[in-house]
Coordinates of C-alpha atoms in Angstrom, one line a residue:
M1 CA -28.6 3.3 -14.3
T2 CA -28.7 6.6 -16.3
D3 CA -28.2 8.5 -13.0
V4 CA -24.8 6.9 -12.4
P5 CA -22.0 9.3 -13.3
E6 CA -19.1 8.2 -15.4
I7 CA -15.4 9.0 -14.8
D8 CA -12.8 8.6 -17.5
L9 CA -9.5 7.5 -15.7
S10 CA -7.5 8.8 -18.7
D11 CA -8.9 12.3 -18.3
P12 CA -6.0 14.7 -17.5
A13 CA -8.1 16.4 -14.9
V14 CA -8.7 13.1 -13.1
L15 CA -5.0 12.2 -13.2
A16 CA -3.9 15.6 -12.0
D17 CA -6.3 15.9 -9.1
P18 CA -8.3 12.7 -8.4
F19 CA -9.5 14.1 -5.0
T20 CA -11.3 17.0 -6.6
A21 CA -12.4 15.0 -9.7
Y22 CA -14.3 12.5 -7.7
T23 CA -16.1 15.1 -5.5
G24 CA -18.9 15.9 -8.0
A25 CA -19.6 12.3 -8.8
R26 CA -19.6 11.3 -5.1
E27 CA -22.3 14.0 -4.4
Q28 CA -24.4 12.8 -7.3
S29 CA -24.3 9.1 -6.5
P30 CA -22.7 6.6 -4.1
V31 CA -21.4 4.6 -7.1
A32 CA -19.8 5.7 -10.4
R33 CA -18.9 3.9 -13.6
L34 CA -15.1 4.0 -14.3
V35 CA -13.8 3.8 -17.9
A36 CA -10.2 3.5 -19.1
P37 CA -8.6 2.6 -22.5
G38 CA -8.2 -1.1 -22.8
F39 CA -10.5 -2.0 -20.0
G40 CA -14.2 -2.7 -19.8
P41 CA -16.3 -0.5 -17.5
F42 CA -16.1 -1.2 -13.8
W43 CA -17.8 0.3 -10.8
A44 CA -16.3 2.5 -8.0
V45 CA -18.0 3.0 -4.7
L46 CA -17.4 6.7 -3.7
R47 CA -19.0 7.2 -0.3
H48 CA -17.4 6.1 3.0
E49 CA -20.2 4.1 4.5
E50 CA -20.9 2.2 1.3
A51 CA -17.2 1.6 0.6
R52 CA -16.7 0.1 4.1
A53 CA -19.7 -2.1 3.6
M54 CA -18.5 -3.2 0.1
L55 CA -15.1 -4.1 1.3
S56 CA -16.6 -6.4 3.9
D57 CA -19.3 -8.0 1.7
P58 CA -18.6 -11.7 1.1
R59 CA -20.6 -11.4 -2.1
L60 CA -17.7 -9.4 -3.6
T61 CA -14.5 -11.5 -3.9
T62 CA -11.0 -11.0 -5.3
N63 CA -9.6 -13.5 -7.8
E64 CA -7.0 -14.0 -10.5
H65 CA -8.7 -11.3 -12.6
S66 CA -8.2 -8.7 -9.9
Y67 CA -4.6 -8.2 -11.1
Q68 CA -2.9 -7.8 -14.5
R69 CA -0.7 -10.8 -14.6
P70 CA 2.5 -10.6 -16.7
D71 CA 3.4 -13.2 -19.3
V72 CA 5.8 -15.3 -17.3
P73 CA 7.3 -18.8 -17.7
E74 CA 5.0 -21.7 -16.9
H75 CA 7.0 -22.7 -13.7
C76 CA 6.3 -19.2 -12.2
L77 CA 2.5 -19.4 -12.5
P78 CA 1.8 -21.3 -9.2
Y79 CA 3.6 -18.6 -7.3
L80 CA 1.5 -15.8 -8.7
R81 CA -1.6 -16.8 -6.8
T82 CA -1.1 -14.7 -3.8
M83 CA -3.1 -14.3 -0.5
S84 CA -4.7 -11.2 -2.0
E85 CA -6.5 -13.3 -4.6
M86 CA -7.9 -15.7 -2.0
N87 CA -11.1 -15.4 0.1
G88 CA -12.8 -17.1 3.0
A89 CA -11.1 -19.9 4.9
E90 CA -8.2 -20.2 2.5
H91 CA -7.3 -16.5 2.9
A92 CA -7.9 -16.6 6.7
R93 CA -5.6 -19.6 7.1
L94 CA -2.6 -17.9 5.5
R95 CA -3.3 -14.5 7.1
R96 CA -3.4 -16.1 10.6
L97 CA 0.1 -17.4 10.0
V98 CA 1.7 -14.1 9.0
A99 CA -0.4 -11.6 11.0
P100 CA 1.4 -12.1 14.4
A101 CA 4.5 -10.6 12.9
F102 CA 2.7 -7.4 12.0
T103 CA 0.7 -6.6 15.1
R104 CA 0.8 -3.1 16.7
R105 CA 3.0 -4.4 19.5
K106 CA 5.4 -6.1 17.2
A107 CA 5.7 -2.9 15.0
A108 CA 6.4 -0.9 18.1
E109 CA 9.1 -3.4 19.3
F110 CA 10.6 -3.2 15.8
G111 CA 10.9 0.6 16.1
P112 CA 14.6 0.7 17.2
R113 CA 15.7 -1.3 14.2
I114 CA 13.7 1.0 11.9
E115 CA 15.3 4.0 13.6
A116 CA 18.8 2.6 12.9
I117 CA 18.0 2.2 9.2
V118 CA 16.4 5.7 9.0
E119 CA 19.5 7.3 10.7
R120 CA 21.9 5.5 8.3
L121 CA 20.0 6.6 5.2
L122 CA 19.8 10.2 6.5
D123 CA 23.6 10.1 7.2
E124 CA 24.1 9.1 3.6
L125 CA 22.0 11.8 2.0
P126 CA 23.8 14.0 -0.7
A127 CA 23.9 17.7 -0.3
E128 CA 20.9 18.2 -2.6
P129 CA 18.9 15.0 -2.3
D130 CA 15.8 13.7 -4.1
L131 CA 14.1 12.3 -1.0
L132 CA 12.1 9.8 -3.1
A133 CA 15.2 8.2 -4.6
H134 CA 17.6 8.7 -1.6
F135 CA 15.3 8.1 1.3
A136 CA 11.6 7.2 0.9
G137 CA 12.4 4.6 -1.8
P138 CA 15.2 2.6 -0.1
L139 CA 13.8 2.8 3.4
P140 CA 10.8 0.4 3.2
I141 CA 12.6 -2.3 1.3
E142 CA 15.4 -2.2 3.9
V143 CA 12.8 -2.4 6.7
I144 CA 10.7 -5.3 5.3
C145 CA 13.8 -7.2 4.4
E146 CA 15.1 -6.8 8.0
L147 CA 11.8 -8.1 9.4
V148 CA 11.2 -10.9 6.9
G149 CA 14.8 -12.1 7.0
I150 CA 16.4 -11.2 3.7
P151 CA 20.2 -11.1 4.2
V152 CA 21.9 -7.7 3.9
A153 CA 24.0 -8.9 0.9
D154 CA 20.8 -9.8 -1.0
R155 CA 19.0 -6.5 -0.4
P156 CA 20.4 -4.5 -3.3
R157 CA 18.8 -6.9 -5.8
W158 CA 15.5 -6.9 -3.9
R159 CA 15.6 -3.1 -4.3
E160 CA 15.9 -3.7 -8.1
Y161 CA 13.0 -6.1 -8.0
G162 CA 10.9 -3.6 -6.2
A163 CA 11.7 -0.9 -8.7
A164 CA 10.5 -3.2 -11.5
I165 CA 7.3 -4.1 -9.7
V166 CA 6.6 -0.4 -9.0
A167 CA 7.0 0.3 -12.7
G168 CA 4.1 -2.1 -13.2
H169 CA 4.6 -2.9 -16.9
G170 CA 7.1 -3.5 -19.6
E171 CA 9.9 -6.0 -20.1
S172 CA 11.6 -5.1 -16.8
F173 CA 8.5 -6.0 -14.9
K174 CA 8.0 -9.3 -16.7
D175 CA 11.7 -10.3 -16.5
A176 CA 11.8 -9.5 -12.8
I177 CA 9.3 -12.1 -11.8
P178 CA 11.5 -15.2 -12.3
R179 CA 14.3 -13.5 -10.5
I180 CA 12.1 -12.5 -7.6
L181 CA 10.9 -16.1 -7.2
E182 CA 14.5 -17.3 -7.3
G183 CA 15.3 -14.8 -4.5
A184 CA 12.4 -15.9 -2.5
T185 CA 13.2 -19.6 -2.9
A186 CA 16.8 -18.9 -1.8
A187 CA 15.6 -16.9 1.2
V188 CA 13.3 -19.8 2.3
A189 CA 16.1 -22.3 1.9
R190 CA 18.4 -20.2 4.1
G191 CA 15.6 -19.8 6.7
R192 CA 15.3 -23.6 6.9
A193 CA 19.0 -24.3 7.0
E194 CA 20.0 -21.4 9.3
P195 CA 16.9 -20.3 11.2
G196 CA 17.0 -17.0 13.0
E197 CA 14.7 -14.5 14.6
D198 CA 12.8 -13.5 11.5
L199 CA 9.5 -14.2 9.8
I200 CA 10.9 -16.6 7.1
S201 CA 12.4 -18.8 9.8
D202 CA 9.2 -18.7 11.8
L203 CA 7.1 -19.7 8.8
A204 CA 9.7 -22.4 7.7
R205 CA 9.3 -24.0 11.2
V206 CA 5.5 -24.0 10.7
M207 CA 5.9 -25.7 7.3
E208 CA 8.3 -28.3 8.8
E209 CA 6.1 -29.1 11.7
D210 CA 2.8 -29.1 9.9
G211 CA 2.8 -29.1 6.1
D212 CA -1.0 -29.0 6.0
R213 CA -1.0 -25.4 7.4
L214 CA 1.6 -24.1 4.9
S215 CA 3.0 -25.6 1.7
E216 CA 6.4 -24.7 0.3
T217 CA 4.8 -23.0 -2.7
E218 CA 2.7 -20.9 -0.4
L219 CA 5.7 -20.0 1.7
I220 CA 7.7 -18.8 -1.3
T221 CA 4.7 -16.9 -2.6
M222 CA 4.2 -15.3 0.8
V223 CA 7.8 -14.2 1.1
W224 CA 8.0 -12.4 -2.3
T225 CA 4.5 -10.9 -1.8
L226 CA 5.4 -9.5 1.7
V227 CA 8.7 -8.0 0.5
M228 CA 7.1 -6.4 -2.5
A229 CA 4.1 -5.2 -0.6
G230 CA 6.4 -3.8 2.1
Q231 CA 7.3 -1.0 -0.3
T232 CA 3.9 0.7 0.4
P233 CA 5.4 3.3 2.7
T234 CA 7.6 4.7 -0.1
N235 CA 4.8 6.7 -1.6
L236 CA 3.2 7.5 1.7
I237 CA 6.4 9.0 3.1
A238 CA 7.1 11.0 -0.1
N239 CA 3.5 12.2 -0.3
A240 CA 3.7 13.1 3.4
V241 CA 6.8 15.2 3.1
A242 CA 5.4 17.0 0.1
A243 CA 2.1 17.7 1.9
L244 CA 3.8 19.0 5.1
L245 CA 6.2 21.2 3.2
S246 CA 3.3 22.6 1.2
H247 CA 1.4 23.4 4.4
P248 CA 3.8 25.4 6.5
G249 CA 1.2 25.9 9.3
Q250 CA 0.7 22.2 9.7
L251 CA 4.5 21.6 9.5
A252 CA 5.1 24.2 12.3
A253 CA 2.4 22.6 14.5
L254 CA 4.1 19.2 14.1
R255 CA 7.5 20.5 14.8
A256 CA 6.3 22.3 17.9
D257 CA 4.6 19.2 19.2
P258 CA 6.2 15.9 18.0
A259 CA 3.6 14.0 20.1
L260 CA 1.1 14.8 17.3
M261 CA 2.9 12.4 15.0
P262 CA 0.5 9.5 15.3
R263 CA -2.4 11.7 14.5
A264 CA -0.4 13.3 11.7
V265 CA 0.3 9.9 10.1
E266 CA -3.4 9.0 10.2
E267 CA -4.3 12.4 8.6
L268 CA -1.7 12.0 6.0
M269 CA -3.1 8.5 5.1
R270 CA -6.5 10.1 4.8
W271 CA -5.4 13.2 3.0
C272 CA -2.7 11.9 0.6
G273 CA -2.5 8.2 1.0
P274 CA -1.0 6.5 -2.1
Q275 CA -3.8 4.1 -2.9
L276 CA -6.5 5.7 -4.9
L277 CA -8.5 2.6 -5.7
T278 CA -8.7 -0.8 -4.0
I279 CA -8.0 -4.0 -5.7
P280 CA -11.2 -4.9 -7.8
R281 CA -13.7 -7.3 -6.3
F282 CA -16.1 -9.3 -8.4
A283 CA -19.8 -9.7 -7.6
V284 CA -20.7 -13.4 -7.3
E285 CA -24.4 -12.6 -7.6
D286 CA -26.5 -9.6 -8.6
I287 CA -26.2 -7.1 -5.7
E288 CA -27.2 -3.5 -4.8
I289 CA -24.8 -0.9 -3.5
G290 CA -26.2 2.4 -2.3
G291 CA -29.4 1.8 -4.3
V292 CA -27.4 1.1 -7.5
S293 CA -27.8 -2.4 -9.0
V294 CA -24.5 -4.1 -9.7
P295 CA -24.7 -7.2 -12.0
K296 CA -23.0 -10.5 -11.2
G297 CA -19.4 -10.7 -12.5
V298 CA -18.9 -7.0 -12.7
P299 CA -15.6 -5.7 -11.1
V300 CA -16.1 -3.3 -8.2
T301 CA -13.5 -1.1 -6.5
A302 CA -13.7 1.4 -3.6
S303 CA -12.5 4.8 -4.4
I304 CA -10.3 5.5 -1.4
A305 CA -9.6 9.1 -2.7
A306 CA -13.4 9.8 -2.7
A307 CA -14.3 8.0 0.5
N308 CA -11.6 9.5 2.5
R309 CA -12.9 13.0 1.7
D310 CA -16.6 12.2 2.2
P311 CA -18.2 15.0 4.2
R312 CA -20.7 12.4 5.6
A313 CA -17.7 10.8 7.4
F314 CA -15.3 13.7 8.1
D315 CA -15.7 17.3 9.2
E316 CA -14.2 19.7 6.7
P317 CA -12.8 16.7 4.7
D318 CA -10.8 18.9 2.3
R319 CA -8.8 20.5 5.1
F320 CA -5.5 18.9 6.0
D321 CA -5.1 19.0 9.8
V322 CA -2.4 17.2 11.7
R323 CA -4.5 17.7 14.9
R324 CA -7.5 15.9 13.5
E325 CA -8.9 13.2 15.8
P326 CA -8.0 9.8 14.5
S327 CA -10.6 8.6 12.0
A328 CA -11.8 5.5 10.3
H329 CA -10.2 6.3 7.0
L330 CA -9.8 3.7 4.3
G331 CA -6.2 4.3 3.5
F332 CA -5.3 0.7 4.4
A333 CA -8.6 -0.6 2.9
H334 CA -11.1 -2.5 5.2
G335 CA -12.5 -5.9 5.8
P336 CA -10.8 -9.3 5.3
H337 CA -8.2 -7.7 2.9
F338 CA -7.3 -4.8 5.3
C339 CA -3.5 -4.2 4.8
V340 CA -1.7 -6.7 7.1
G341 CA 1.3 -4.4 7.3
A342 CA -0.7 -1.3 8.4
S343 CA 0.9 -1.1 11.9
L344 CA 4.4 -1.4 10.5
A345 CA 3.7 1.2 7.8
R346 CA 2.4 3.6 10.5
V347 CA 5.4 3.2 12.8
Q348 CA 7.8 3.4 9.9
T349 CA 6.3 6.6 8.5
G350 CA 6.2 8.2 11.9
I351 CA 9.8 7.4 12.6
A352 CA 10.9 8.6 9.1
L353 CA 9.1 11.9 9.3
G354 CA 10.1 12.5 12.9
A355 CA 13.8 12.0 12.1
L356 CA 13.6 14.2 9.0
L357 CA 12.0 17.1 10.9
R358 CA 14.4 16.8 13.8
R359 CA 17.6 16.6 11.8
F360 CA 16.8 19.2 9.1
P361 CA 15.0 22.2 10.6
G362 CA 15.5 24.0 7.3
L363 CA 14.0 21.3 5.1
A364 CA 12.2 22.8 2.1
L365 CA 11.1 21.8 -1.4
A366 CA 13.6 22.6 -4.1
G367 CA 11.0 23.1 -6.9
Q368 CA 7.6 21.7 -7.4
A369 CA 6.7 18.1 -6.4
R370 CA 5.3 16.4 -9.5
H371 CA 3.0 13.4 -9.5
M372 CA 3.0 10.4 -11.8
P373 CA -0.2 10.3 -14.0
D374 CA -1.4 7.0 -12.5
P375 CA -5.2 6.5 -11.9
G376 CA -4.6 3.9 -9.2
T377 CA -1.8 5.3 -7.1
W378 CA -1.0 8.8 -5.9
R379 CA 2.8 9.0 -6.2
L380 CA 5.5 11.4 -7.0
T381 CA 8.1 11.1 -9.8
S382 CA 10.7 12.9 -7.6
L383 CA 11.0 14.9 -4.5
P384 CA 14.0 17.3 -4.6
V385 CA 14.6 19.2 -1.4
T386 CA 17.1 21.4 0.3
L387 CA 18.3 20.5 3.7

């Protein structure tokens, strides 16, 4: 136990560059102890092989303690138990219902609709845009609302909900929950009354035909969860633009050969993906990870930032290379809770970057891209550029 390194998540060096900060600990031990003000210690798996195994281990489960739940009215509580907190057969049942809408084929078929949204947002860019606020932020919420079936007139308020959720704390976050649930309830009612070619309508039909497979509470919960989770590409796209503009050789290679885009997206997820730590799992019994004993009940997370730069899994892991062969990175996690929207995020990011590079050959950073001091998410505070 004394050989396990400790990482303070409030340390400015960790917040400023988590990728480097985890390196020494990863080479010392496959597991580290994380500490943060206001939290008890928890464990982080740092190496790629051990992290993949941990994320697939049925002895480590998510539950209501995996998230910081806001103080919300009593009637909202049933809708806060999301698919991410479920395990085993219960989780599999709900995932099977929603997964067909997010397959690789479906994401590719949805591409033209994403392209239309991308082109519209690029048409509307001001002369000196903040690409986070004007493009990477609004794009994913528009895309997921289109796929799920949120009417155009309702999307501005869902954008506001998303901003409150991204903030992650404070009164705006707490106050947004009841309004988000009202919006999801209204969307479900519309999907039942006026069914269309969208996910809500499909799930509403399932509920009507077989209520044992999906209850109304589960459907409403699924709708708000999917829409909010659909914002994931915001930080990926912003991080990707900043990375490419900071590596002119890689940017030039991608401009010269747009067919590299799928590889580039995978490398960007590995190199600067937004998720630094996975949702904590809890050991249901005493276990061992990489030779380190983890007691029952202790929260365990995978350090994606460390695992995705593990030299045991990747050649020259600290080198950003858009030509890198696609790799088994953990940017979308792994195992039963692998990101259900991964294919959509990949397609959306590729389309967004491709359009930006094609339309703005002089695209450049207008100052330094600054990151939010957040131990769990690698994200920018703004992304000012010149076109």
